[in-house]
């Protein structure tokens, strides 16, 4: 039987989003976080393995599947990471303060809009690699 590369916990991120990639790099530098399986949302096999999630949901907000298989989204993710990995606590002031929470909410909103614009913008480009399979009506 083939070993699954989706070993829990799993953090799903957008590999086309520079902000998301930078967050993943920062997270990887913290001790203890090497046990998190980091998977780009562009991995099409992900959705047949975790049938409770969709690519559209993952484009909307960050997803984290903990060791129990529970799916956490958006603002729940940093909170779960702080609770699990003590090294992440040095960023907890950002999440625990009201202004920090507003900043995170705003960041999620801006990042989601940015990714949507990138996704829509690539439909007219000549790079076939960027075209999404779920848009068969393009050019019709």
XYZ file of N, CA, C and O in Angstrom:
560
model
N 0.849 -1.186 0.000
C 0.000 0.000 0.000
C 0.893 1.248 0.000
O 1.862 1.328 0.746
N 0.547 2.192 -0.826
C 1.348 3.410 -0.960
C 1.163 4.314 0.264
O 0.053 4.544 0.715
N 2.274 4.819 0.780
C 2.247 5.749 1.923
C 1.657 7.082 1.472
O 2.083 7.635 0.469
N 0.689 7.587 2.199
C 0.092 8.877 1.863
C 1.034 10.006 2.245
O 1.642 9.983 3.306
N 1.161 10.995 1.363
C 1.988 12.157 1.706
C 1.150 13.236 2.397
O 1.592 14.345 2.574
N -0.073 12.858 2.794
C -0.972 13.778 3.498
C -1.033 13.418 4.981
O -2.101 13.286 5.551
N 0.103 13.264 5.625
C 0.164 12.895 7.034
C -0.296 14.081 7.887
O 0.188 15.194 7.725
N -1.245 13.836 8.780
C -1.771 14.884 9.658
C -0.728 15.278 10.696
O 0.048 14.430 11.127
N -0.705 16.518 11.097
C -1.536 17.645 10.666
C -1.100 18.179 9.300
O 0.051 18.053 8.906
N -2.076 18.782 8.593
C -1.845 19.307 7.248
C -2.211 20.791 7.217
O -3.274 21.179 7.697
N -1.322 21.582 6.644
C -1.581 23.004 6.433
C -1.645 23.225 4.929
O -0.698 22.900 4.211
N -2.772 23.736 4.458
C -2.990 23.936 3.022
C -2.786 25.414 2.704
O -3.405 26.270 3.330
N -1.931 25.688 1.743
C -1.598 27.069 1.409
C -1.595 27.265 -0.108
O -1.579 26.300 -0.874
N -1.609 28.507 -0.532
C -1.615 28.859 -1.954
C -0.180 29.117 -2.400
O 0.417 30.130 -2.047
N 0.379 28.197 -3.198
C 1.774 28.339 -3.626
C 1.968 29.448 -4.661
O 3.098 29.829 -4.965
N 0.878 29.996 -5.200
C 0.967 31.105 -6.152
C 0.872 32.465 -5.470
O 0.989 33.499 -6.120
N 0.629 32.460 -4.168
C 0.476 33.702 -3.411
C 1.781 33.990 -2.667
O 2.147 33.234 -1.762
N 2.483 35.072 -3.030
C 3.749 35.381 -2.356
C 3.604 35.552 -0.841
O 4.491 35.164 -0.082
N 2.473 36.104 -0.388
C 2.247 36.268 1.048
C 2.135 34.914 1.738
O 2.681 34.711 2.820
N 1.428 33.991 1.112
C 1.246 32.655 1.689
C 2.575 31.903 1.743
O 2.884 31.250 2.741
N 3.349 32.006 0.681
C 4.645 31.329 0.631
C 5.565 31.881 1.713
O 6.245 31.131 2.409
N 5.552 33.183 1.894
C 6.395 33.807 2.918
C 5.973 33.341 4.318
O 6.812 33.079 5.176
N 4.663 33.245 4.555
C 4.163 32.744 5.836
C 4.661 31.316 6.077
O 5.116 30.982 7.172
N 4.597 30.473 5.046
C 5.041 29.088 5.176
C 6.536 29.033 5.489
O 6.968 28.236 6.322
N 7.317 29.881 4.846
C 8.758 29.910 5.102
C 9.038 30.327 6.552
O 9.907 29.755 7.213
N 8.306 31.331 7.030
C 8.484 31.785 8.415
C 8.096 30.676 9.386
O 8.788 30.425 10.377
N 7.006 29.996 9.100
C 6.534 28.910 9.962
C 7.564 27.778 10.007
O 7.845 27.231 11.074
N 8.125 27.442 8.858
C 9.100 26.349 8.788
C 10.363 26.637 9.602
O 11.063 25.722 9.999
N 10.635 27.917 9.847
C 11.845 28.272 10.598
C 11.671 28.066 12.108
O 12.636 28.140 12.857
N 10.446 27.812 12.549
C 10.177 27.643 13.984
C 10.327 26.179 14.404
O 9.853 25.282 13.709
N 10.981 25.930 15.533
C 11.162 24.552 15.996
C 9.827 23.875 16.300
O 8.917 24.502 16.827
N 9.735 22.606 15.933
C 8.532 21.823 16.200
C 7.542 21.800 15.057
O 6.700 20.918 14.975
N 7.636 22.770 14.150
C 6.646 22.851 13.065
C 6.979 21.929 11.896
O 6.203 21.832 10.955
N 8.122 21.225 11.983
C 8.489 20.321 10.885
C 7.520 19.139 10.768
O 7.474 18.470 9.741
N 6.723 18.891 11.796
C 5.740 17.803 11.748
C 4.482 18.177 10.957
O 3.655 17.316 10.686
N 4.341 19.438 10.608
C 3.179 19.864 9.820
C 3.446 19.547 8.356
O 4.475 19.943 7.805
N 2.524 18.830 7.736
C 2.623 18.566 6.303
C 2.057 19.779 5.584
O 0.902 20.138 5.794
N 2.885 20.418 4.769
C 2.468 21.630 4.057
C 2.154 21.258 2.616
O 3.015 20.743 1.906
N 0.908 21.506 2.212
C 0.463 21.094 0.881
C -0.156 22.295 0.154
O -1.030 22.966 0.688
N 0.297 22.548 -1.074
C -0.316 23.636 -1.835
C -1.744 23.287 -2.237
O -2.037 22.135 -2.563
N -2.620 24.269 -2.212
C -4.017 24.027 -2.583
C -4.140 23.626 -4.046
O -5.161 23.090 -4.466
N -3.096 23.850 -4.829
C -3.106 23.478 -6.245
C -2.913 21.971 -6.460
O -3.064 21.486 -7.579
N -2.613 21.218 -5.413
C -2.450 19.760 -5.494
C -3.837 19.134 -5.660
O -4.606 19.030 -4.708
N -4.155 18.717 -6.884
C -5.509 18.216 -7.187
C -5.860 16.936 -6.437
O -7.029 16.666 -6.179
N -4.867 16.136 -6.071
C -5.133 14.896 -5.331
C -5.595 15.162 -3.901
O -6.203 14.306 -3.272
N -5.316 16.345 -3.414
C -5.692 16.734 -2.058
C -7.195 16.585 -1.831
O -7.640 16.114 -0.796
N -7.991 16.946 -2.824
C -9.447 16.998 -2.672
C -10.114 15.629 -2.786
O -11.234 15.452 -2.334
N -9.406 14.656 -3.360
C -9.946 13.299 -3.344
C -9.562 12.602 -2.034
O -10.244 11.697 -1.588
N -8.483 13.069 -1.417
C -8.062 12.505 -0.123
C -8.880 13.104 1.026
O -9.305 12.397 1.926
N -9.074 14.432 0.990
C -9.876 15.134 2.001
C -11.146 15.644 1.308
O -11.193 16.771 0.839
N -12.150 14.793 1.261
C -13.353 15.107 0.486
C -14.231 16.199 1.119
O -15.122 16.715 0.469
N -13.954 16.563 2.377
C -14.752 17.588 3.059
C -14.370 19.003 2.623
O -15.030 19.964 2.985
N -13.272 19.146 1.897
C -12.832 20.479 1.485
C -12.846 20.593 -0.034
O -12.794 19.584 -0.733
N -12.931 21.837 -0.502
C -12.913 22.088 -1.943
C -11.822 23.104 -2.261
O -11.410 23.876 -1.391
N -11.411 23.126 -3.509
C -10.393 24.082 -3.929
C -10.906 25.516 -3.767
O -10.162 26.409 -3.387
N -12.189 25.730 -4.027
C -12.759 27.075 -3.873
C -12.676 27.545 -2.427
O -12.321 28.694 -2.158
N -12.992 26.647 -1.472
C -12.889 26.995 -0.051
C -11.447 27.326 0.314
O -11.186 28.260 1.062
N -10.517 26.537 -0.219
C -9.103 26.757 0.099
C -8.578 28.053 -0.506
O -7.686 28.678 0.052
N -9.124 28.464 -1.653
C -8.753 29.767 -2.220
C -9.276 30.905 -1.350
O -8.678 31.968 -1.272
N -10.408 30.669 -0.690
C -11.018 31.701 0.147
C -10.218 31.982 1.411
O -10.043 33.127 1.797
N -9.760 30.909 2.095
C -9.047 31.089 3.355
C -8.150 29.891 3.643
O -8.351 28.803 3.110
N -7.157 30.128 4.493
C -6.201 29.083 4.863
C -6.923 27.964 5.609
O -7.886 28.211 6.342
N -6.473 26.723 5.393
C -7.058 25.551 6.044
C -5.970 24.768 6.763
O -4.861 24.618 6.246
N -6.319 24.250 7.934
C -5.423 23.422 8.730
C -6.232 22.221 9.196
O -7.324 22.378 9.745
N -5.722 21.028 8.938
C -6.380 19.805 9.390
C -5.503 19.236 10.504
O -4.356 18.852 10.268
N -6.036 19.227 11.717
C -5.224 18.815 12.865
C -5.093 17.287 12.935
O -5.621 16.569 12.081
N -4.400 16.810 13.963
C -4.123 15.380 14.112
C -5.391 14.540 14.229
O -5.388 13.362 13.914
N -6.475 15.149 14.714
C -7.745 14.440 14.876
C -8.575 14.439 13.589
O -9.644 13.867 13.542
N -8.072 15.163 12.559
C -8.813 15.250 11.306
C -9.818 16.394 11.288
O -10.596 16.519 10.348
N -9.794 17.229 12.327
C -10.702 18.385 12.380
C -10.177 19.471 11.447
O -8.969 19.748 11.422
N -11.091 20.077 10.698
C -10.711 21.117 9.749
C -10.917 22.491 10.374
O -12.022 22.833 10.791
N -9.838 23.260 10.437
C -9.888 24.629 10.946
C -9.640 25.561 9.775
O -8.862 25.248 8.876
N -10.304 26.732 9.792
C -10.197 27.669 8.677
C -9.941 29.079 9.170
O -10.295 29.438 10.284
N -9.352 29.878 8.279
C -9.200 31.307 8.525
C -8.507 31.618 9.827
O -7.415 31.139 10.108
N -9.152 32.437 10.659
C -8.570 32.902 11.913
C -8.369 31.792 12.951
O -7.631 31.975 13.911
N -9.037 30.654 12.764
C -8.849 29.524 13.682
C -7.447 28.929 13.540
O -6.923 28.348 14.473
N -6.846 29.092 12.367
C -5.556 28.461 12.079
C -4.417 29.028 12.926
O -3.724 28.269 13.603
N -4.194 30.362 12.927
C -3.104 30.869 13.767
C -3.289 30.530 15.245
O -2.325 30.215 15.939
N -4.527 30.564 15.708
C -4.817 30.238 17.111
C -4.419 28.791 17.422
O -3.781 28.512 18.433
N -4.761 27.873 16.517
C -4.414 26.459 16.706
C -2.905 26.261 16.671
O -2.353 25.487 17.456
N -2.229 26.980 15.774
C -0.773 26.851 15.674
C -0.086 27.377 16.934
O 0.891 26.797 17.403
N -0.600 28.454 17.483
C -0.037 29.014 18.721
C -0.206 28.033 19.872
O 0.706 27.818 20.658
N -1.379 27.409 19.948
C -1.629 26.454 21.028
C -0.753 25.215 20.906
O -0.315 24.662 21.903
N -0.480 24.784 19.694
C 0.284 23.553 19.469
C 1.795 23.770 19.507
O 2.529 22.922 19.991
N 2.245 24.880 18.981
C 3.684 25.124 18.859
C 4.074 26.339 19.684
O 3.819 27.475 19.283
N 4.701 26.111 20.825
C 5.058 27.218 21.723
C 5.874 28.318 21.048
O 5.718 29.487 21.387
N 6.702 27.975 20.064
C 7.532 28.985 19.401
C 6.690 30.022 18.660
O 7.127 31.150 18.453
N 5.473 29.657 18.293
C 4.593 30.586 17.580
C 4.048 31.641 18.546
O 3.589 32.699 18.128
N 4.158 31.380 19.840
C 3.623 32.301 20.849
C 4.233 33.690 20.758
O 3.622 34.653 21.165
N 5.450 33.792 20.213
C 6.063 35.118 20.114
C 5.263 36.040 19.189
O 5.408 37.243 19.246
N 4.379 35.466 18.376
C 3.507 36.274 17.523
C 2.106 36.417 18.127
O 1.233 37.024 17.519
N 1.894 35.848 19.320
C 0.544 35.805 19.883
C -0.027 37.183 20.188
O -1.235 37.373 20.138
N 0.834 38.160 20.484
C 0.326 39.512 20.759
C -0.479 40.024 19.577
O -1.472 40.730 19.745
N -0.086 39.635 18.382
C -0.778 40.096 17.183
C -2.183 39.519 17.120
O -3.139 40.205 16.770
N -2.307 38.260 17.492
C -3.595 37.583 17.386
C -4.500 37.908 18.566
O -5.703 38.020 18.420
N -3.890 38.090 19.744
C -4.702 38.277 20.940
C -5.237 39.691 21.099
O -6.261 39.896 21.731
N -4.576 40.682 20.526
C -5.066 42.051 20.669
C -6.190 42.321 19.671
O -6.265 41.696 18.613
N -7.054 43.253 20.017
C -8.161 43.605 19.126
C -7.630 44.188 17.808
O -8.094 43.831 16.733
N -6.624 45.068 17.909
C -6.045 45.634 16.696
C -5.361 44.549 15.862
O -5.433 44.557 14.646
N -4.699 43.622 16.542
C -4.054 42.514 15.843
C -5.075 41.662 15.109
O -4.863 41.256 13.971
N -6.214 41.418 15.760
C -7.270 40.624 15.134
C -7.829 41.338 13.908
O -8.069 40.718 12.879
N -8.010 42.654 14.026
C -8.486 43.431 12.868
C -7.473 43.378 11.732
O -7.846 43.266 10.570
N -6.189 43.440 12.077
C -5.134 43.366 11.062
C -5.155 42.004 10.366
O -5.025 41.924 9.144
N -5.333 40.940 11.147
C -5.382 39.594 10.562
C -6.613 39.448 9.671
O -6.528 38.921 8.564
N -7.759 39.916 10.151
C -8.975 39.866 9.336
C -8.770 40.621 8.028
O -9.142 40.146 6.955
N -8.180 41.803 8.134
C -7.934 42.618 6.949
C -6.956 41.903 6.012
O -7.160 41.859 4.802
N -5.899 41.314 6.593
C -4.926 40.578 5.788
C -5.605 39.444 5.030
O -5.390 39.272 3.829
N -6.433 38.653 5.726
C -7.146 37.546 5.066
C -8.018 38.077 3.933
O -8.060 37.499 2.853
N -8.712 39.182 4.179
C -9.597 39.776 3.177
C -8.806 40.242 1.952
O -9.147 39.922 0.817
N -7.729 40.981 2.188
C -6.908 41.497 1.085
C -6.252 40.352 0.322
O -6.247 40.339 -0.909
N -5.701 39.366 1.055
C -5.036 38.236 0.403
C -6.030 37.433 -0.443
O -5.714 37.026 -1.557
N -7.247 37.224 0.065
C -8.255 36.484 -0.691
C -8.628 37.236 -1.963
O -8.737 36.636 -3.037
N -8.816 38.547 -1.857
C -9.145 39.350 -3.043
C -8.003 39.344 -4.051
O -8.217 39.258 -5.254
N -6.776 39.444 -3.554
C -5.593 39.430 -4.406
C -5.502 38.116 -5.174
O -5.288 38.097 -6.386
N -5.714 36.994 -4.460
C -5.650 35.685 -5.112
C -6.762 35.541 -6.142
O -6.554 34.989 -7.211
N -7.961 36.041 -5.829
C -9.071 35.966 -6.793
C -8.740 36.734 -8.058
O -8.996 36.270 -9.165
N -8.164 37.927 -7.888
C -7.794 38.734 -9.051
C -6.720 38.046 -9.880
O -6.769 38.049 -11.104
N -5.734 37.450 -9.210
C -4.697 36.716 -9.933
C -5.307 35.553 -10.708
O -4.960 35.310 -11.855
N -6.212 34.847 -10.051
C -6.842 33.681 -10.666
C -7.658 34.107 -11.885
O -7.569 33.498 -12.943
N -8.440 35.167 -11.745
C -9.244 35.661 -12.863
C -8.358 36.218 -13.967
O -8.611 36.030 -15.132
N -7.302 36.926 -13.571
C -6.417 37.563 -14.533
C -5.680 36.588 -15.427
O -5.340 36.911 -16.549
N -5.455 35.369 -14.937
C -4.655 34.439 -15.731
C -5.470 33.763 -16.818
O -4.913 33.109 -17.680
N -6.799 33.914 -16.820
C -7.609 33.217 -17.818
C -7.360 33.726 -19.234
O -7.591 33.009 -20.185
N -6.850 34.933 -19.354
C -6.586 35.464 -20.686
C -5.143 35.330 -21.125
O -4.792 35.683 -22.239
N -4.294 34.778 -20.251
C -2.877 34.703 -20.606
C -2.620 33.519 -21.528
O -3.469 32.649 -21.705
N -1.447 33.477 -22.101
C -1.082 32.392 -23.016
C -0.391 31.242 -22.313
O -0.027 30.266 -22.945
N -0.186 31.347 -21.015
C 0.482 30.300 -20.265
C -0.539 29.241 -19.855
O -1.303 29.419 -18.930
N -0.549 28.130 -20.556
C -1.545 27.069 -20.321
C -1.446 26.497 -18.912
O -2.414 26.006 -18.375
N -0.265 26.561 -18.315
C -0.061 26.037 -16.962
C -0.956 26.750 -15.951
O -1.376 26.182 -14.969
N -1.264 28.012 -16.199
C -2.054 28.790 -15.245
C -3.551 28.588 -15.390
O -4.296 28.989 -14.534
N -4.007 28.014 -16.490
C -5.456 27.865 -16.687
C -6.004 26.788 -15.760
O -5.403 25.739 -15.578
N -7.152 27.062 -15.191
C -7.774 26.143 -14.234
C -8.719 25.216 -14.966
O -9.516 25.644 -15.790
N -8.655 23.929 -14.616
C -9.485 22.924 -15.282
C -10.972 23.173 -15.093
O -11.771 22.785 -15.903
N -11.329 23.848 -14.019
C -12.754 24.016 -13.729
C -13.381 25.170 -14.486
O -14.464 25.615 -14.179
N -12.718 25.682 -15.517
C -13.254 26.777 -16.327
C -13.330 26.365 -17.790
O -12.672 26.935 -18.651
N -14.167 25.350 -18.122
C -14.206 24.858 -19.491
C -14.850 25.835 -20.475
O -14.701 25.682 -21.670
N -15.558 26.844 -19.982
C -16.264 27.756 -20.869
C -15.402 28.897 -21.369
O -15.862 29.738 -22.129
N -14.144 28.947 -21.001
C -13.263 30.028 -21.451
C -13.100 29.935 -22.958
O -12.799 28.900 -23.506
N -13.295 31.047 -23.598
C -13.131 31.113 -25.044
C -14.342 30.638 -25.806
O -14.339 30.573 -27.017
N -15.400 30.256 -25.108
C -16.607 29.759 -25.781
C -17.419 30.903 -26.328
O -17.375 31.996 -25.883
